[in-house]
Coordinates of C-alpha atoms in Angstrom, one line a residue:
M1 CA -2.1 6.9 21.1
S2 CA 0.8 4.5 21.4
S3 CA 3.9 5.3 22.8
P4 CA 6.8 6.4 20.7
A5 CA 8.9 4.0 19.0
T6 CA 11.8 2.7 20.9
G7 CA 15.2 2.8 19.3
L8 CA 14.4 5.5 16.8
L9 CA 17.1 7.5 15.5
P10 CA 16.9 11.1 14.8
G11 CA 17.2 12.6 11.3
A12 CA 20.6 14.3 12.5
H13 CA 21.9 10.7 12.7
W14 CA 21.8 10.3 8.9
A15 CA 22.9 13.8 8.1
G16 CA 26.1 13.2 10.1
Q17 CA 27.4 10.3 7.7
N18 CA 28.9 10.6 4.4
L19 CA 27.0 9.7 1.7
P20 CA 27.6 6.1 0.4
E21 CA 29.3 5.5 -3.0
E22 CA 27.9 3.6 -5.8
D23 CA 29.0 -0.1 -5.7
A24 CA 29.6 -1.6 -9.1
D25 CA 29.1 -5.0 -7.8
N26 CA 25.6 -4.1 -6.9
D27 CA 24.6 -2.1 -10.3
W28 CA 21.9 -4.7 -11.4
D29 CA 19.0 -2.6 -11.6
S30 CA 20.2 0.3 -14.2
D31 CA 17.9 -1.2 -17.1
I32 CA 14.6 -1.1 -15.1
E33 CA 11.7 0.8 -16.9
S34 CA 8.3 1.5 -15.9
S35 CA 5.2 3.4 -17.7
T36 CA 2.0 4.6 -16.2
A37 CA -1.2 6.7 -17.2
S38 CA -2.1 10.0 -15.5
I39 CA -5.5 12.1 -16.2
K40 CA -6.5 15.7 -15.8
S41 CA -9.5 16.9 -14.0
S42 CA -11.6 20.0 -13.2
I43 CA -11.2 19.1 -9.4
L44 CA -7.5 19.0 -9.4
Q45 CA -6.5 21.6 -6.7
Y46 CA -3.7 19.6 -5.2
R47 CA -1.5 20.9 -2.6
I48 CA 2.2 21.4 -3.5
I49 CA 5.0 20.3 -1.2
N50 CA 8.7 20.8 -2.2
G51 CA 7.3 20.8 -5.9
R52 CA 5.2 17.5 -5.6
T53 CA 1.5 17.6 -5.4
Y54 CA -0.9 16.0 -2.9
H55 CA -4.6 15.3 -2.5
S56 CA -7.0 18.3 -2.4
D57 CA -7.8 19.2 1.1
S58 CA -11.4 19.7 0.0
V59 CA -11.7 16.1 -0.2
T60 CA -10.5 14.7 2.9
D61 CA -9.3 16.2 6.4
T62 CA -7.0 13.0 6.4
S63 CA -3.0 13.6 6.2
Y64 CA -2.5 11.1 3.4
W65 CA 1.4 10.8 3.2
G66 CA 2.0 10.0 -0.5
P67 CA 1.8 12.4 -3.4
N68 CA -0.5 11.7 -6.4
D69 CA 1.5 13.0 -9.0
E70 CA 2.9 10.8 -12.2
K71 CA 6.2 9.9 -10.4
Q72 CA 4.2 8.5 -7.4
N73 CA 1.6 6.8 -9.9
E74 CA 4.2 4.9 -11.7
M75 CA 5.5 3.6 -8.2
L76 CA 1.7 2.3 -7.5
D77 CA 1.5 0.7 -10.9
I78 CA 4.6 -1.3 -10.4
F79 CA 3.5 -2.4 -6.8
H80 CA 0.1 -3.6 -8.4
H81 CA 2.4 -5.8 -10.8
A82 CA 4.4 -7.0 -8.0
M83 CA 1.3 -7.9 -5.7
T84 CA -0.3 -9.7 -8.5
V85 CA 3.0 -12.2 -8.8
A86 CA 3.3 -12.6 -5.4
L87 CA -0.5 -13.8 -5.2
D88 CA 0.5 -16.2 -8.0
G89 CA -1.1 -14.1 -10.9
D90 CA -4.3 -14.0 -8.9
L91 CA -6.1 -10.6 -8.1
Y92 CA -7.9 -11.8 -5.0
K93 CA -8.0 -15.2 -3.1
A94 CA -11.7 -15.0 -1.7
P95 CA -13.7 -17.7 -3.1
L96 CA -16.1 -15.7 -5.2
T97 CA -18.9 -16.9 -7.4
K98 CA -18.2 -17.0 -11.1
D99 CA -20.7 -14.3 -11.8
P100 CA -20.4 -11.3 -9.2
K101 CA -22.6 -8.5 -9.8
N102 CA -21.2 -5.6 -7.8
A103 CA -17.7 -5.0 -6.6
L104 CA -16.0 -2.1 -4.7
D105 CA -12.2 -1.4 -4.6
I106 CA -11.4 0.8 -1.7
G107 CA -8.4 3.2 -2.2
T108 CA -8.0 2.1 -5.8
G109 CA -5.1 4.4 -6.6
T110 CA -4.4 4.4 -10.3
G111 CA -7.0 2.0 -10.7
L112 CA -5.1 -0.9 -12.0
W113 CA -6.8 -3.6 -9.8
A114 CA -10.2 -2.3 -10.6
I115 CA -9.4 -2.4 -14.1
D116 CA -8.1 -5.9 -14.2
F117 CA -10.9 -7.2 -12.2
A118 CA -13.7 -5.5 -14.4
E119 CA -12.0 -7.0 -17.4
K120 CA -12.2 -10.6 -15.7
F121 CA -15.9 -9.9 -15.0
P122 CA -17.4 -7.8 -17.8
E123 CA -21.0 -8.6 -16.5
C124 CA -20.1 -7.1 -13.0
S125 CA -20.4 -3.4 -12.0
V126 CA -17.2 -2.3 -10.6
I127 CA -16.5 0.9 -8.5
G128 CA -13.1 2.3 -7.4
T129 CA -12.8 5.1 -5.1
D130 CA -10.1 7.3 -4.1
I131 CA -9.2 10.9 -2.9
S132 CA -7.6 11.8 -6.0
P133 CA -8.8 11.7 -9.6
I134 CA -5.6 9.9 -11.0
Q135 CA -7.2 7.1 -12.7
P136 CA -7.0 6.8 -16.4
R137 CA -9.9 8.0 -19.0
W138 CA -10.2 4.8 -20.7
V139 CA -11.8 2.0 -18.7
P140 CA -13.9 -1.1 -19.1
P141 CA -17.6 0.1 -19.4
N142 CA -18.6 -1.8 -16.4
L143 CA -16.2 0.3 -14.2
Q144 CA -16.5 3.6 -12.7
F145 CA -14.3 5.7 -10.5
D146 CA -15.5 8.0 -7.5
V147 CA -13.4 10.6 -5.6
D148 CA -14.3 9.6 -2.0
D149 CA -12.7 9.5 1.3
Y150 CA -13.2 5.8 2.9
N151 CA -12.5 7.3 6.3
K152 CA -16.1 9.1 6.2
E153 CA -19.3 7.4 6.2
W154 CA -20.0 5.4 2.9
T155 CA -22.7 6.3 0.8
Y156 CA -23.3 3.2 -0.8
T157 CA -26.5 1.0 -0.5
A158 CA -26.8 -1.5 2.3
N159 CA -26.3 -5.3 1.4
F160 CA -25.1 -4.4 -2.2
F161 CA -21.6 -5.7 -2.9
D162 CA -20.5 -9.2 -3.8
F163 CA -17.1 -8.4 -3.1
I164 CA -15.2 -5.4 -1.4
H165 CA -11.5 -5.3 -2.1
I166 CA -9.2 -3.5 0.1
R167 CA -5.2 -3.3 -0.6
W168 CA -2.2 -1.5 1.1
L169 CA -3.9 1.1 3.2
T170 CA -1.7 1.1 6.2
G171 CA -1.2 4.6 7.4
T172 CA -4.0 5.9 6.0
V173 CA -7.1 4.8 8.2
K174 CA -8.0 6.5 11.3
D175 CA -10.3 3.8 12.7
W176 CA -10.1 0.1 11.1
Q177 CA -13.1 -1.1 13.2
V178 CA -15.4 1.6 11.6
L179 CA -14.1 0.9 8.2
Y180 CA -14.8 -2.8 8.6
K181 CA -18.3 -1.8 10.1
E182 CA -19.1 0.1 7.1
A183 CA -17.9 -2.6 4.5
Y184 CA -20.1 -5.2 6.6
R185 CA -23.1 -2.9 6.1
C186 CA -22.5 -2.5 2.4
C187 CA -21.5 -6.0 1.7
K188 CA -24.4 -8.3 0.6
P189 CA -25.4 -11.5 2.7
G190 CA -23.1 -14.1 1.3
G191 CA -20.6 -11.4 -0.1
W192 CA -16.9 -11.3 0.7
I193 CA -14.4 -8.7 1.9
E194 CA -10.4 -9.1 1.2
H195 CA -7.9 -7.0 2.9
M196 CA -4.2 -7.3 1.7
D197 CA -1.8 -5.2 3.8
A198 CA 1.9 -5.4 5.1
S199 CA 3.9 -4.5 8.3
G200 CA 5.4 -1.3 8.0
A201 CA 8.6 -2.9 9.4
V202 CA 11.4 -4.6 7.4
W203 CA 11.9 -8.2 8.5
S204 CA 14.8 -10.5 8.0
D205 CA 15.2 -14.3 9.0
D206 CA 19.0 -14.2 9.0
G207 CA 19.9 -11.2 11.0
T208 CA 21.2 -9.3 8.0
V209 CA 18.8 -6.4 8.8
E210 CA 20.1 -4.7 11.9
D211 CA 18.1 -2.4 14.2
D212 CA 20.3 0.6 13.5
M213 CA 20.7 0.4 9.7
A214 CA 18.7 2.6 7.6
I215 CA 16.6 -0.3 6.5
G216 CA 16.0 -1.3 10.0
Q217 CA 14.8 2.0 11.1
W218 CA 12.1 2.3 8.5
G219 CA 9.6 0.6 10.4
K220 CA 10.3 2.4 13.7
I221 CA 10.0 6.0 11.5
W222 CA 6.9 5.0 10.3
Q223 CA 5.4 3.7 13.4
E224 CA 6.2 7.0 15.2
A225 CA 4.9 9.1 12.5
G226 CA 1.6 7.0 12.5
R227 CA 1.2 7.5 16.2
R228 CA 1.5 11.5 15.5
L229 CA -1.0 11.2 12.7
G230 CA -3.2 8.9 14.6
T231 CA -3.1 6.6 11.6
P232 CA -1.7 3.3 13.2
L233 CA 0.9 1.3 11.1
D234 CA 0.6 -2.0 13.4
V235 CA -2.1 -3.6 11.1
F236 CA 0.1 -6.7 10.7
E237 CA 1.5 -6.6 14.4
K238 CA -2.0 -6.4 16.0
N239 CA -3.6 -8.8 13.6
I240 CA -6.2 -5.8 13.0
Q241 CA -7.3 -7.3 9.7
E242 CA -8.7 -10.7 11.2
E243 CA -9.8 -9.3 14.4
G244 CA -11.6 -6.2 13.0
M245 CA -13.6 -8.3 10.3
K246 CA -14.8 -10.7 13.0
E247 CA -15.8 -7.9 15.3
A248 CA -17.7 -6.2 12.5
G249 CA -19.5 -9.6 12.0
F250 CA -17.8 -11.4 9.1
V251 CA -17.4 -15.2 9.1
N252 CA -15.5 -17.8 7.5
I253 CA -12.3 -15.9 8.0
S254 CA -9.1 -17.0 6.3
K255 CA -5.6 -15.5 6.3
K256 CA -2.2 -16.3 4.6
T257 CA 1.1 -14.3 5.1
Y258 CA 3.1 -13.8 1.9
P259 CA 6.7 -12.5 2.1
I260 CA 7.5 -9.4 -0.1
P261 CA 11.4 -9.0 -0.7
L262 CA 12.9 -5.6 -1.1
S263 CA 15.1 -6.8 -3.6
P264 CA 15.6 -9.9 -6.0
W265 CA 17.9 -11.4 -3.3
S266 CA 15.8 -14.7 -3.0
K267 CA 17.1 -17.9 -4.7
D268 CA 13.4 -18.7 -5.2
K269 CA 12.1 -17.6 -8.7
K270 CA 8.6 -16.2 -7.8
L271 CA 10.1 -14.1 -4.7
R272 CA 13.1 -13.1 -6.9
D273 CA 10.5 -11.8 -9.4
V274 CA 8.4 -9.9 -6.7
G275 CA 11.7 -8.6 -5.0
L276 CA 12.8 -7.2 -8.5
Y277 CA 9.4 -5.6 -9.1
F278 CA 9.2 -4.1 -5.8
Y279 CA 12.7 -2.7 -5.8
A280 CA 11.7 -0.9 -8.9
G281 CA 8.9 0.5 -7.2
M282 CA 10.5 1.5 -4.0
N283 CA 13.4 2.9 -6.1
Q284 CA 10.9 4.8 -8.4
D285 CA 10.0 7.3 -5.6
L286 CA 11.3 7.1 -2.5
E287 CA 11.8 10.7 -2.2
G288 CA 8.1 11.2 -2.8
A289 CA 6.8 8.5 -0.5
T290 CA 8.9 10.0 2.6
Q291 CA 9.2 13.7 2.4
F292 CA 5.7 14.5 3.8
I293 CA 6.3 11.8 6.7
F294 CA 10.0 12.7 7.5
G295 CA 9.8 16.2 6.9
N296 CA 6.0 17.4 7.8
V297 CA 5.4 14.8 10.5
M298 CA 9.0 14.0 12.0
G299 CA 10.6 17.5 11.4
W300 CA 13.5 16.1 9.6
T301 CA 15.5 18.6 7.4
K302 CA 15.7 18.1 3.7
E303 CA 19.6 17.4 4.3
E304 CA 18.5 14.8 6.7
I305 CA 16.0 13.3 4.4
T306 CA 18.4 13.0 1.7
A307 CA 21.3 11.5 3.7
Y308 CA 18.8 8.8 5.0
I309 CA 17.3 8.0 1.6
A310 CA 20.9 7.7 -0.1
K311 CA 21.8 5.1 2.8
L312 CA 18.6 3.3 2.4
K313 CA 18.8 2.8 -1.3
R314 CA 22.3 1.2 -0.7
E315 CA 21.2 -1.1 1.6
I316 CA 18.2 -2.4 -0.4
K317 CA 20.4 -2.6 -3.4
N318 CA 22.9 -5.2 -1.5
L319 CA 21.7 -8.6 -2.2
N320 CA 23.3 -9.6 0.9
I321 CA 20.9 -7.8 2.9
H322 CA 17.6 -10.1 3.0
G323 CA 14.8 -7.8 4.1
Y324 CA 11.1 -8.3 3.3
F325 CA 7.8 -6.9 4.4
P326 CA 5.4 -9.5 5.6
C327 CA 2.4 -9.1 3.6
R328 CA -1.2 -10.9 4.8
V329 CA -4.1 -11.4 2.9
V330 CA -7.3 -11.9 4.9
Y331 CA -10.7 -12.7 3.6
A332 CA -14.0 -13.0 5.2
Q333 CA -17.8 -13.6 4.5
K334 CA -20.8 -11.8 5.4
P335 CA -23.5 -14.4 6.8
L336 CA -26.1 -15.5 4.5
D337 CA -28.6 -14.7 7.4
A338 CA -27.2 -11.4 8.1

């Protein structure tokens, strides 16, 4: 495991500060609304932490940090829309054929990407996997959802899928190289894999994100938590996507980085829209996204978490702070003669 993150402030640092007051000049987010779909299932035997539900321990032995309840699912749906806007309205960037026959969406979440892909290719059989059955019941007839843990050995047929899609799994994968090798085995010769993921740290090009700010500490906290859990968060920094695909045997590798603003601070229209949706997602459920990591893993008190989140929300809402997550899309092909 890697060494602890340097410059990491303890939870007591935030509890010792006064909670920030609302700033009328930054009250631009009051009208944001969102919607989602949720389902009930006979296998919904979830853990409950502070009133929030998490995946069933019967499905996986991996400590996934996010809740799986309605509030968190709304956040995932908003993020899906933000990523689609970031990719210029595209669901993927890999040069797929016009008639893919079989596709797999790993870690599908609420299933919106898989639903959109299945509707785009009605003749393609699409499978979405997740450790919680939180997807809607009414989906295109060519789509099915499986409860499955991608950290375990895949049960799918070798040389089968035309396309394998992975998005935002940072901090949930024990061994990326094992995952890429499983994807390589299940991908058919000539088929494609695409993985979209981001740095866990908030970047800025103009120095407005400082190291001791709540927004500047975000990546350090998550990096340390990932180290303790054994699920690395340095996918972006270590170029794991490209190197992992190459080691697994994929060729024709292509990558591109997209900035994902945390709020609509950018003067560029597309980035401003991405920032607006991403802010809506972050603001939707920061408490749910952090309570397991900050409380159960980092050992912070509820008071410390509350104080930190209040400070973080204030900074994200400040349009003079130009923070963003660098997000990288990497796609590659399995050789035709594999």
